[in-house]
Amino acid sequence: MDDSHAVVVGAGIGGLSAALALHRHGWRVTVLERAPEMREVGAGLSLMANAVRAVDALGLGPALRRGGHGEAPGGIRNRHGRWLSRVDASEMIRQLGTTALGVHRATLHRTLREALPASSLQTNATVRHVESGPDRAEVRYQGPDGAHTLSADLVVGADGLRSRVRAQLWPHHPGPVYAGSTTWRAAIAFPDPIPAAITWGPGAEFGMVPIGDGQLYWYGAVNAPPGGHAPDELAAVRERFGDWHDPIPALLAATPPDVVLRNDIHHLTEPLPSYVRGRVALLGDAAHPMTPNLGQGAGQAIEDAVVLGAVCAAGAEGVPAALAAYDEQRRPRSQSVARASYVAGRFGQQLHNPIAVAMRTVALRVTPGRVALRSMARYADWRPPAG
Ligand SMILES: Cc1cc2nc3c(=O)[nH]c(=O)nc-3n(C[C@H](O)[C@H](O)[C@H](O)COP(=O)(O)OP(=O)(O)OC[C@H]3O[C@@H](n4cnc5c(N)ncnc54)[C@H](O)[C@@H]3O)c2cc1C
């Protein structure tokens, strides 16, 4: 291939996946990340079967299976520990051909980084402006030693929820909106075997996911006004979830206060009309920030990356046509996953009214296992493009 060059804005899971997908198809990539260094941040992630297939397509499946924990989700309990709905894990694995994978975000991030040439990653580089011409695109960024401009055949805006690239491409778009919930998360040492499962209470959800190497990831989500912070976030979690069923109190007791992260949840209520303008493509949370209720945000970003790599396999020549194909393949799917995730949150974590909660309990109890399984597996059935 000729010297096709892509600049990726942002070194999150989406940006690194895009860089790797393009690199595997012969592109030279430059990833610009505004953080001063690549820090091992975050808690855990569930990669559903579709995301596991996507990391397999990037050649990272074996490393992540070694570094994470493969398991089908166990089901849903109420706050007293009574199962409302159980997933037949072996049937799910049979249908989908793989388990889901619980992994520390830092492990996924490091595995992606290590698969890229170190010279392709540039930290302390804040992108200020992106412009697409007919033959080339330009990126202006601020480095530690001043302002720079890079010219490239393709620019990928993977700069997350508050994407500057999105705002520039779609200046009239309203941007992300608060979805009504705040979430605490932590990855902790907890060697006892615990199945991945979620628990619902009125307007609240607690989830636990083993992530390998004697570690477990938990999260707690509640309905709340935006922008809240507690002086001691772990104490706030204990107040909300400390009297829920075992092993939740034990998980909270095993959590050091300084590892608890808190994030308000945002999504796009107005989906973007396109993920592409000229030679610039949006990807991951920059394109489709979604609520975490289906555990699909990072999975969709990795899918985006795999498809972007595949459509750009021919190199710089056909970029506009390749990006049109990228938009066509990715926008409908990722936007429908985002919609479904929001709806899942309204019916799940956010449902607060006692009568509605009681009706949901009845609905879950009478729903046959195979119907529940089908709805859980619905978005996990994605396959990477052949070749
Ligand atoms: C509570 C919670 C739980 C979640 N659970 C799951 C889960 O179980 N499974 C799952 O698949 N997903 C989950 N997600 C979603 C997932 O974390 C995100 O969808 C995913 O990490 C998005 O990756 P990204 O690379 O698109 O964006 P980000 O991770 O936000 O990365 C963007 C990067 O761009 C950089 N950047 C921004 N602006 C600039 C600039 N101007 N110049 C240079 N660099 C810039 C940022 O510093 C950052 O490094 C969860 C999210 C939340 C909030």
Short mmCIF file of C-alpha atoms and ligand atoms in Angstrom, two decimals:
data_model
loop_
_atom_site.label_atom_id
_atom_site.label_comp_id
_atom_site.label_asym_id
_atom_site.label_seq_id
_atom_site.Cartn_x
_atom_site.Cartn_y
_atom_site.Cartn_z
CA MET A 1 0.00 0.00 0.00
CA ASP A 2 1.09 3.63 -0.54
CA ASP A 3 1.84 5.73 2.53
CA SER A 4 -1.74 6.18 3.66
CA HIS A 5 -1.79 8.26 6.83
CA ALA A 6 -4.57 8.59 9.40
CA VAL A 7 -4.69 10.90 12.39
CA VAL A 8 -6.82 9.67 15.27
CA VAL A 9 -8.01 12.25 17.80
CA GLY A 10 -8.17 10.66 21.26
CA ALA A 11 -6.51 7.57 22.74
CA GLY A 12 -9.48 6.03 24.56
CA ILE A 13 -10.69 2.51 23.79
CA GLY A 14 -12.29 3.77 20.57
CA GLY A 15 -9.30 5.74 19.28
CA LEU A 16 -6.77 3.01 20.02
CA SER A 17 -9.02 0.37 18.45
CA ALA A 18 -9.40 2.52 15.32
CA ALA A 19 -5.64 3.09 15.15
CA LEU A 20 -5.01 -0.64 15.49
CA ALA A 21 -7.62 -1.59 12.88
CA LEU A 22 -6.10 0.86 10.38
CA HIS A 23 -2.53 -0.17 11.26
CA ARG A 24 -3.44 -3.83 10.60
CA HIS A 25 -4.63 -2.76 7.14
CA GLY A 26 -1.30 -1.08 6.35
CA TRP A 27 -2.04 2.50 7.37
CA ARG A 28 0.44 4.73 9.14
CA VAL A 29 -1.36 6.16 12.15
CA THR A 30 -0.79 9.08 14.50
CA VAL A 31 -2.89 9.13 17.66
CA LEU A 32 -3.13 12.54 19.37
CA GLU A 33 -4.13 12.40 23.03
CA ARG A 34 -4.55 15.48 25.18
CA ALA A 35 -3.68 13.74 28.48
CA PRO A 36 -0.06 14.31 29.52
CA GLU A 37 0.50 10.56 29.76
CA MET A 38 -1.29 7.27 29.11
CA ARG A 39 -2.59 6.54 32.59
CA GLU A 40 -4.11 3.24 33.68
CA VAL A 41 -7.50 4.64 34.64
CA GLY A 42 -11.05 3.37 34.88
CA ALA A 43 -12.69 0.37 36.46
CA GLY A 44 -14.09 -2.67 34.68
CA LEU A 45 -15.96 -3.24 31.45
CA SER A 46 -18.20 -6.02 30.22
CA LEU A 47 -17.45 -6.88 26.63
CA MET A 48 -20.54 -8.61 25.27
CA ALA A 49 -20.20 -11.37 22.65
CA ASN A 50 -20.26 -8.84 19.76
CA ALA A 51 -17.40 -6.89 21.37
CA VAL A 52 -15.48 -10.11 22.00
CA ARG A 53 -15.76 -10.91 18.29
CA ALA A 54 -14.57 -7.38 17.52
CA VAL A 55 -11.47 -7.71 19.72
CA ASP A 56 -10.87 -11.10 18.10
CA ALA A 57 -10.94 -9.34 14.72
CA LEU A 58 -8.23 -6.98 16.02
CA GLY A 59 -6.11 -10.00 17.00
CA LEU A 60 -6.42 -9.28 20.75
CA GLY A 61 -8.83 -12.07 21.78
CA PRO A 62 -6.22 -14.45 23.26
CA ALA A 63 -4.47 -11.72 25.29
CA LEU A 64 -7.76 -10.39 26.65
CA ARG A 65 -9.09 -13.85 27.50
CA ARG A 66 -5.89 -14.36 29.50
CA GLY A 67 -6.16 -10.93 31.15
CA GLY A 68 -9.93 -10.93 31.80
CA HIS A 69 -12.68 -13.33 32.82
CA GLY A 70 -15.00 -15.07 30.35
CA GLU A 71 -18.52 -15.64 31.57
CA ALA A 72 -22.14 -15.30 30.47
CA PRO A 73 -24.16 -12.89 32.68
CA GLY A 74 -26.04 -14.79 35.43
CA GLY A 75 -29.30 -12.80 35.52
CA ILE A 76 -31.21 -10.24 37.56
CA ARG A 77 -31.99 -10.26 41.31
CA ASN A 78 -34.04 -8.01 43.57
CA ARG A 79 -32.36 -6.16 46.44
CA HIS A 80 -33.11 -9.07 48.79
CA GLY A 81 -31.24 -11.44 46.51
CA ARG A 82 -34.23 -13.22 44.99
CA TRP A 83 -33.69 -14.06 41.32
CA LEU A 84 -36.16 -12.27 39.05
CA SER A 85 -34.73 -13.69 35.87
CA ARG A 86 -31.92 -16.19 35.29
CA VAL A 87 -29.91 -16.62 32.17
CA ASP A 88 -29.10 -20.13 31.00
CA ALA A 89 -25.40 -19.41 30.55
CA SER A 90 -24.60 -22.57 28.59
CA GLU A 91 -27.52 -21.93 26.19
CA MET A 92 -26.37 -18.32 25.74
CA ILE A 93 -22.83 -19.43 24.97
CA ARG A 94 -24.20 -22.06 22.56
CA GLN A 95 -26.29 -19.43 20.75
CA LEU A 96 -23.61 -16.76 20.60
CA GLY A 97 -20.55 -18.97 20.23
CA THR A 98 -18.64 -17.15 22.99
CA THR A 99 -18.94 -15.96 26.56
CA ALA A 100 -18.97 -12.27 27.44
CA LEU A 101 -15.68 -11.00 28.85
CA GLY A 102 -15.20 -9.01 32.04
CA VAL A 103 -11.97 -7.02 31.83
CA HIS A 104 -10.29 -4.13 33.62
CA ARG A 105 -10.39 -1.08 31.37
CA ALA A 106 -6.68 -0.57 32.04
CA THR A 107 -5.95 -4.11 30.75
CA LEU A 108 -7.90 -3.46 27.56
CA HIS A 109 -6.24 -0.07 27.10
CA ARG A 110 -2.75 -1.48 27.66
CA THR A 111 -3.38 -4.44 25.33
CA LEU A 112 -4.46 -2.05 22.57
CA ARG A 113 -1.47 0.24 23.16
CA GLU A 114 1.01 -2.60 23.10
CA ALA A 115 -0.31 -3.77 19.73
CA LEU A 116 0.52 -0.38 18.18
CA PRO A 117 3.94 1.01 17.27
CA ALA A 118 4.94 3.18 20.26
CA SER A 119 5.90 5.97 17.85
CA SER A 120 2.27 6.31 16.71
CA LEU A 121 1.08 7.59 20.11
CA GLN A 122 1.50 11.23 21.02
CA THR A 123 0.39 12.47 24.44
CA ASN A 124 0.10 16.08 25.57
CA ALA A 125 -1.42 16.88 22.17
CA THR A 126 -4.74 18.72 22.35
CA VAL A 127 -6.57 18.96 19.05
CA ARG A 128 -8.07 22.41 18.45
CA HIS A 129 -9.28 22.22 14.88
CA VAL A 130 -10.02 19.68 12.16
CA GLU A 131 -10.68 20.52 8.53
CA SER A 132 -11.47 18.31 5.55
CA GLY A 133 -10.54 19.19 1.98
CA PRO A 134 -11.26 17.08 -1.12
CA ASP A 135 -7.87 15.33 -1.11
CA ARG A 136 -6.48 15.79 2.39
CA ALA A 137 -7.65 16.63 5.90
CA GLU A 138 -5.83 18.84 8.37
CA VAL A 139 -5.54 18.69 12.13
CA ARG A 140 -4.26 21.57 14.25
CA TYR A 141 -3.15 20.69 17.75
CA GLN A 142 -1.34 22.15 20.71
CA GLY A 143 1.69 20.23 21.94
CA PRO A 144 4.01 21.00 24.87
CA ASP A 145 6.27 22.93 22.49
CA GLY A 146 3.58 24.94 20.72
CA ALA A 147 1.04 24.64 17.91
CA HIS A 148 1.36 22.07 15.10
CA THR A 149 -0.53 21.10 11.95
CA LEU A 150 -0.73 17.60 10.53
CA SER A 151 -2.03 16.70 7.09
CA ALA A 152 -3.61 13.25 6.60
CA ASP A 153 -5.70 11.18 4.23
CA LEU A 154 -8.17 10.41 7.00
CA VAL A 155 -9.00 11.91 10.40
CA VAL A 156 -10.87 9.92 13.03
CA GLY A 157 -12.64 11.89 15.76
CA ALA A 158 -12.51 9.51 18.75
CA ASP A 159 -12.46 12.26 21.34
CA GLY A 160 -15.27 10.96 23.53
CA LEU A 161 -18.46 12.29 25.08
CA ARG A 162 -17.60 16.01 24.82
CA SER A 163 -16.09 15.62 21.34
CA ARG A 164 -14.64 18.78 19.87
CA VAL A 165 -14.57 17.12 16.46
CA ARG A 166 -18.33 16.40 16.67
CA ALA A 167 -19.02 20.00 17.70
CA GLN A 168 -16.99 21.23 14.77
CA LEU A 169 -18.62 18.94 12.22
CA TRP A 170 -22.14 19.53 13.58
CA PRO A 171 -22.03 22.99 15.20
CA HIS A 172 -25.81 23.18 15.62
CA HIS A 173 -26.17 19.78 17.25
CA PRO A 174 -27.31 20.12 20.90
CA GLY A 175 -24.72 17.59 22.15
CA PRO A 176 -25.01 15.16 25.05
CA VAL A 177 -27.86 15.35 27.53
CA TYR A 178 -27.96 14.11 31.13
CA ALA A 179 -29.84 10.79 31.21
CA GLY A 180 -31.04 11.07 34.84
CA SER A 181 -28.63 8.70 36.60
CA THR A 182 -25.31 8.85 38.36
CA THR A 183 -22.98 5.85 38.66
CA TRP A 184 -20.25 4.78 41.08
CA ARG A 185 -17.70 2.19 39.97
CA ALA A 186 -14.70 0.39 41.39
CA ALA A 187 -12.38 -2.48 40.51
CA ILE A 188 -11.25 -4.30 43.64
CA ALA A 189 -9.32 -7.36 44.75
CA PHE A 190 -11.96 -9.98 45.59
CA PRO A 191 -10.78 -13.52 45.01
CA ASP A 192 -14.04 -15.33 45.99
CA PRO A 193 -15.82 -16.68 42.90
CA ILE A 194 -18.92 -14.58 42.20
CA PRO A 195 -21.11 -14.81 39.10
CA ALA A 196 -21.62 -11.72 36.94
CA ALA A 197 -25.12 -10.46 37.77
CA ILE A 198 -27.20 -7.35 38.33
CA THR A 199 -29.62 -6.37 41.07
CA TRP A 200 -32.51 -3.98 40.77
CA GLY A 201 -34.17 -1.90 43.46
CA PRO A 202 -36.51 1.07 42.99
CA GLY A 203 -34.58 3.62 40.90
CA ALA A 204 -31.30 1.81 41.52
CA GLU A 205 -29.10 -0.96 40.16
CA PHE A 206 -26.00 -2.72 41.45
CA GLY A 207 -23.85 -4.88 39.19
CA MET A 208 -20.85 -7.12 39.76
CA VAL A 209 -18.52 -8.57 37.14
CA PRO A 210 -15.40 -10.72 37.73
CA ILE A 211 -12.55 -9.31 35.64
CA GLY A 212 -9.86 -11.97 36.16
CA ASP A 213 -6.72 -12.16 38.27
CA GLY A 214 -8.69 -12.20 41.54
CA GLN A 215 -10.33 -8.88 40.71
CA LEU A 216 -13.96 -7.86 40.56
CA TYR A 217 -15.67 -4.80 39.16
CA TRP A 218 -18.80 -3.43 40.79
CA TYR A 219 -21.02 -0.49 39.92
CA GLY A 220 -24.02 1.14 41.56
CA ALA A 221 -26.38 3.45 39.66
CA VAL A 222 -29.18 5.62 41.04
CA ASN A 223 -31.59 8.26 39.80
CA ALA A 224 -30.22 11.64 40.87
CA PRO A 225 -30.00 15.30 39.85
CA PRO A 226 -26.90 16.00 37.73
CA GLY A 227 -23.60 17.25 39.12
CA GLY A 228 -23.80 15.66 42.58
CA HIS A 229 -20.65 14.83 44.54
CA ALA A 230 -20.21 13.47 48.04
CA PRO A 231 -17.21 14.23 50.25
CA ASP A 232 -16.85 10.44 50.63
CA GLU A 233 -18.29 8.67 47.57
CA LEU A 234 -17.85 5.19 49.08
CA ALA A 235 -19.92 6.27 52.09
CA ALA A 236 -22.60 7.48 49.65
CA VAL A 237 -22.61 4.04 47.95
CA ARG A 238 -22.86 2.29 51.34
CA GLU A 239 -25.80 4.47 52.25
CA ARG A 240 -27.63 3.44 49.06
CA PHE A 241 -26.59 -0.20 48.73
CA GLY A 242 -25.07 -1.26 52.09
CA ASP A 243 -28.20 -3.19 53.15
CA TRP A 244 -28.68 -4.98 49.84
CA HIS A 245 -28.17 -8.74 49.54
CA ASP A 246 -24.86 -10.58 49.93
CA PRO A 247 -22.18 -10.22 48.73
CA ILE A 248 -22.81 -6.48 48.15
CA PRO A 249 -21.91 -5.37 51.73
CA ALA A 250 -18.74 -7.51 51.52
CA LEU A 251 -17.77 -5.96 48.17
CA LEU A 252 -18.19 -2.47 49.61
CA ALA A 253 -16.22 -3.45 52.74
CA ALA A 254 -13.37 -4.65 50.46
CA THR A 255 -13.29 -1.36 48.52
CA PRO A 256 -10.63 1.26 49.28
CA PRO A 257 -12.35 4.69 49.21
CA ASP A 258 -9.85 6.18 46.74
CA VAL A 259 -10.67 3.74 43.91
CA VAL A 260 -14.34 4.74 43.67
CA LEU A 261 -15.18 6.65 40.48
CA ARG A 262 -18.37 8.64 40.01
CA ASN A 263 -19.86 9.67 36.66
CA ASP A 264 -23.13 11.21 35.61
CA ILE A 265 -24.57 9.40 32.61
CA HIS A 266 -25.10 11.29 29.35
CA HIS A 267 -26.35 10.30 25.93
CA LEU A 268 -27.49 11.91 22.69
CA THR A 269 -31.23 12.43 22.56
CA GLU A 270 -30.85 13.68 18.99
CA PRO A 271 -28.87 11.12 16.96
CA LEU A 272 -26.32 12.52 14.52
CA PRO A 273 -27.42 12.73 10.87
CA SER A 274 -24.06 11.29 9.76
CA TYR A 275 -20.80 10.08 11.30
CA VAL A 276 -18.82 11.44 8.35
CA ARG A 277 -17.91 14.78 6.79
CA GLY A 278 -15.47 14.60 3.87
CA ARG A 279 -12.37 12.79 5.13
CA VAL A 280 -13.32 12.99 8.80
CA ALA A 281 -15.17 10.17 10.59
CA LEU A 282 -16.54 10.09 14.13
CA LEU A 283 -16.25 6.96 16.22
CA GLY A 284 -17.12 5.68 19.71
CA ASP A 285 -18.60 8.09 22.27
CA ALA A 286 -17.85 11.00 19.94
CA ALA A 287 -20.42 9.51 17.52
CA HIS A 288 -22.90 7.77 19.82
CA PRO A 289 -22.53 8.34 23.56
CA MET A 290 -24.99 5.96 25.19
CA THR A 291 -26.19 4.97 28.64
CA PRO A 292 -24.32 1.95 30.03
CA ASN A 293 -27.43 -0.20 30.62
CA LEU A 294 -26.62 -2.74 27.91
CA GLY A 295 -22.84 -2.66 28.54
CA GLN A 296 -22.31 -1.70 24.92
CA GLY A 297 -20.55 1.70 24.74
CA ALA A 298 -17.00 0.41 24.37
CA GLY A 299 -18.26 -2.58 22.39
CA GLN A 300 -19.83 -0.28 19.82
CA ALA A 301 -16.62 1.76 19.64
CA ILE A 302 -14.59 -1.38 18.93
CA GLU A 303 -17.12 -2.51 16.32
CA ASP A 304 -16.84 0.94 14.69
CA ALA A 305 -13.06 0.52 14.58
CA VAL A 306 -13.19 -2.93 12.99
CA VAL A 307 -15.59 -1.74 10.29
CA LEU A 308 -13.56 1.44 9.68
CA GLY A 309 -10.43 -0.66 9.17
CA ALA A 310 -12.25 -3.00 6.79
CA VAL A 311 -13.77 -0.26 4.60
CA CYS A 312 -10.42 1.58 4.46
CA ALA A 313 -8.44 -1.57 3.60
CA ALA A 314 -7.71 -0.29 0.10
CA GLY A 315 -5.82 2.74 1.47
CA ALA A 316 -6.05 6.49 0.92
CA GLU A 317 -7.41 6.39 -2.65
CA GLY A 318 -11.01 5.51 -1.88
CA VAL A 319 -11.46 7.28 1.47
CA PRO A 320 -14.67 9.23 0.69
CA ALA A 321 -16.44 6.11 -0.63
CA ALA A 322 -15.03 4.04 2.24
CA LEU A 323 -16.36 6.53 4.80
CA ALA A 324 -19.79 6.54 3.15
CA ALA A 325 -19.81 2.74 3.60
CA TYR A 326 -18.64 3.18 7.21
CA ASP A 327 -21.52 5.54 7.95
CA GLU A 328 -24.02 3.22 6.29
CA GLN A 329 -22.82 0.17 8.23
CA ARG A 330 -22.28 1.78 11.61
CA ARG A 331 -24.83 4.54 12.15
CA PRO A 332 -28.08 2.53 12.09
CA ARG A 333 -26.70 -0.21 14.32
CA SER A 334 -24.94 1.94 16.92
CA GLN A 335 -27.88 4.34 17.12
CA SER A 336 -30.34 1.51 17.63
CA VAL A 337 -28.12 0.03 20.36
CA ALA A 338 -28.00 3.48 22.02
CA ARG A 339 -31.80 3.74 21.87
CA ALA A 340 -32.25 0.23 23.26
CA SER A 341 -29.78 0.95 26.05
CA TYR A 342 -31.75 4.01 27.12
CA VAL A 343 -35.02 2.04 27.06
CA ALA A 344 -33.37 -0.78 29.06
CA GLY A 345 -32.38 1.82 31.66
CA ARG A 346 -35.90 3.25 31.89
CA PHE A 347 -37.35 -0.24 32.44
CA GLY A 348 -34.44 -1.38 34.62
CA GLN A 349 -32.29 0.87 36.76
CA GLN A 350 -34.48 3.98 36.53
CA LEU A 351 -37.88 2.43 37.24
CA HIS A 352 -38.94 3.88 40.59
CA ASN A 353 -42.70 3.89 40.96
CA PRO A 354 -43.63 0.99 43.34
CA ILE A 355 -46.57 -0.15 41.18
CA ALA A 356 -44.45 -0.15 38.03
CA VAL A 357 -41.69 -2.04 39.89
CA ALA A 358 -44.22 -4.66 41.08
CA MET A 359 -45.55 -5.05 37.51
CA ARG A 360 -42.00 -5.46 36.22
CA THR A 361 -41.36 -8.21 38.79
CA VAL A 362 -44.43 -10.10 37.60
CA ALA A 363 -43.47 -9.58 33.94
CA LEU A 364 -39.97 -10.92 34.56
CA ARG A 365 -41.25 -13.96 36.47
CA VAL A 366 -43.68 -14.99 33.73
CA THR A 367 -41.27 -14.37 30.86
CA PRO A 368 -39.92 -17.71 29.63
CA GLY A 369 -36.14 -18.02 29.89
CA ARG A 370 -35.71 -18.34 26.16
CA VAL A 371 -37.53 -15.01 25.52
CA ALA A 372 -35.31 -13.24 28.10
CA LEU A 373 -32.29 -14.86 26.51
CA ARG A 374 -33.32 -13.72 23.03
CA SER A 375 -33.69 -10.12 24.16
CA MET A 376 -30.32 -10.17 25.98
CA ALA A 377 -28.61 -11.74 22.97
CA ARG A 378 -30.22 -9.38 20.45
CA TYR A 379 -27.37 -6.92 20.12
CA ALA A 380 -24.64 -9.44 20.87
CA ASP A 381 -25.16 -11.19 17.56
CA TRP A 382 -22.98 -8.84 15.46
CA ARG A 383 -20.21 -10.38 13.32
CA PRO A 384 -17.17 -8.53 11.92
CA PRO A 385 -17.02 -8.04 8.16
CA ALA A 386 -15.39 -10.95 6.34
CA GLY A 387 -11.79 -10.61 5.16
C1 LIG B 1 -20.55 3.98 34.29
C2 LIG B 1 -20.16 3.45 32.95
C3 LIG B 1 -20.10 2.07 32.73
C4 LIG B 1 -19.76 1.57 31.48
N1 LIG B 1 -19.73 0.21 31.28
C5 LIG B 1 -19.47 -0.28 30.06
C6 LIG B 1 -19.43 -1.69 29.82
O1 LIG B 1 -19.59 -2.49 30.73
N2 LIG B 1 -19.18 -2.13 28.55
C7 LIG B 1 -18.95 -1.26 27.52
O2 LIG B 1 -18.75 -1.73 26.38
N3 LIG B 1 -18.97 0.07 27.71
C8 LIG B 1 -19.22 0.58 28.94
N4 LIG B 1 -19.21 1.93 29.15
C9 LIG B 1 -18.99 2.84 28.02
C10 LIG B 1 -17.53 2.97 27.68
O3 LIG B 1 -16.75 3.24 28.82
C11 LIG B 1 -17.37 4.07 26.64
O4 LIG B 1 -18.34 3.95 25.64
C12 LIG B 1 -16.01 3.99 25.97
O5 LIG B 1 -14.98 3.96 26.93
C13 LIG B 1 -15.84 5.17 25.01
O6 LIG B 1 -14.54 5.16 24.48
P1 LIG B 1 -14.07 6.35 23.52
O7 LIG B 1 -12.67 5.99 23.16
O8 LIG B 1 -15.07 6.58 22.46
O9 LIG B 1 -14.09 7.65 24.43
P2 LIG B 1 -13.14 8.06 25.70
O10 LIG B 1 -12.80 6.86 26.52
O11 LIG B 1 -13.86 9.17 26.35
O12 LIG B 1 -11.82 8.55 25.02
C14 LIG B 1 -11.70 9.81 24.42
C15 LIG B 1 -10.24 10.24 24.49
O13 LIG B 1 -10.08 11.44 23.73
C16 LIG B 1 -9.25 12.33 24.44
N5 LIG B 1 -9.57 13.68 23.97
C17 LIG B 1 -10.70 14.38 24.14
N6 LIG B 1 -10.64 15.57 23.53
C18 LIG B 1 -9.42 15.63 22.93
C19 LIG B 1 -8.76 16.61 22.14
N7 LIG B 1 -9.35 17.77 21.82
N8 LIG B 1 -7.51 16.33 21.68
C20 LIG B 1 -6.90 15.15 21.97
N9 LIG B 1 -7.48 14.20 22.73
C21 LIG B 1 -8.73 14.43 23.20
C22 LIG B 1 -9.63 12.08 25.90
O14 LIG B 1 -8.61 12.52 26.79
C23 LIG B 1 -9.79 10.56 25.91
O15 LIG B 1 -8.56 9.90 26.17
C24 LIG B 1 -19.50 2.46 30.41
C25 LIG B 1 -19.55 3.85 30.64
C26 LIG B 1 -19.86 4.35 31.89
C27 LIG B 1 -19.90 5.84 32.11
#
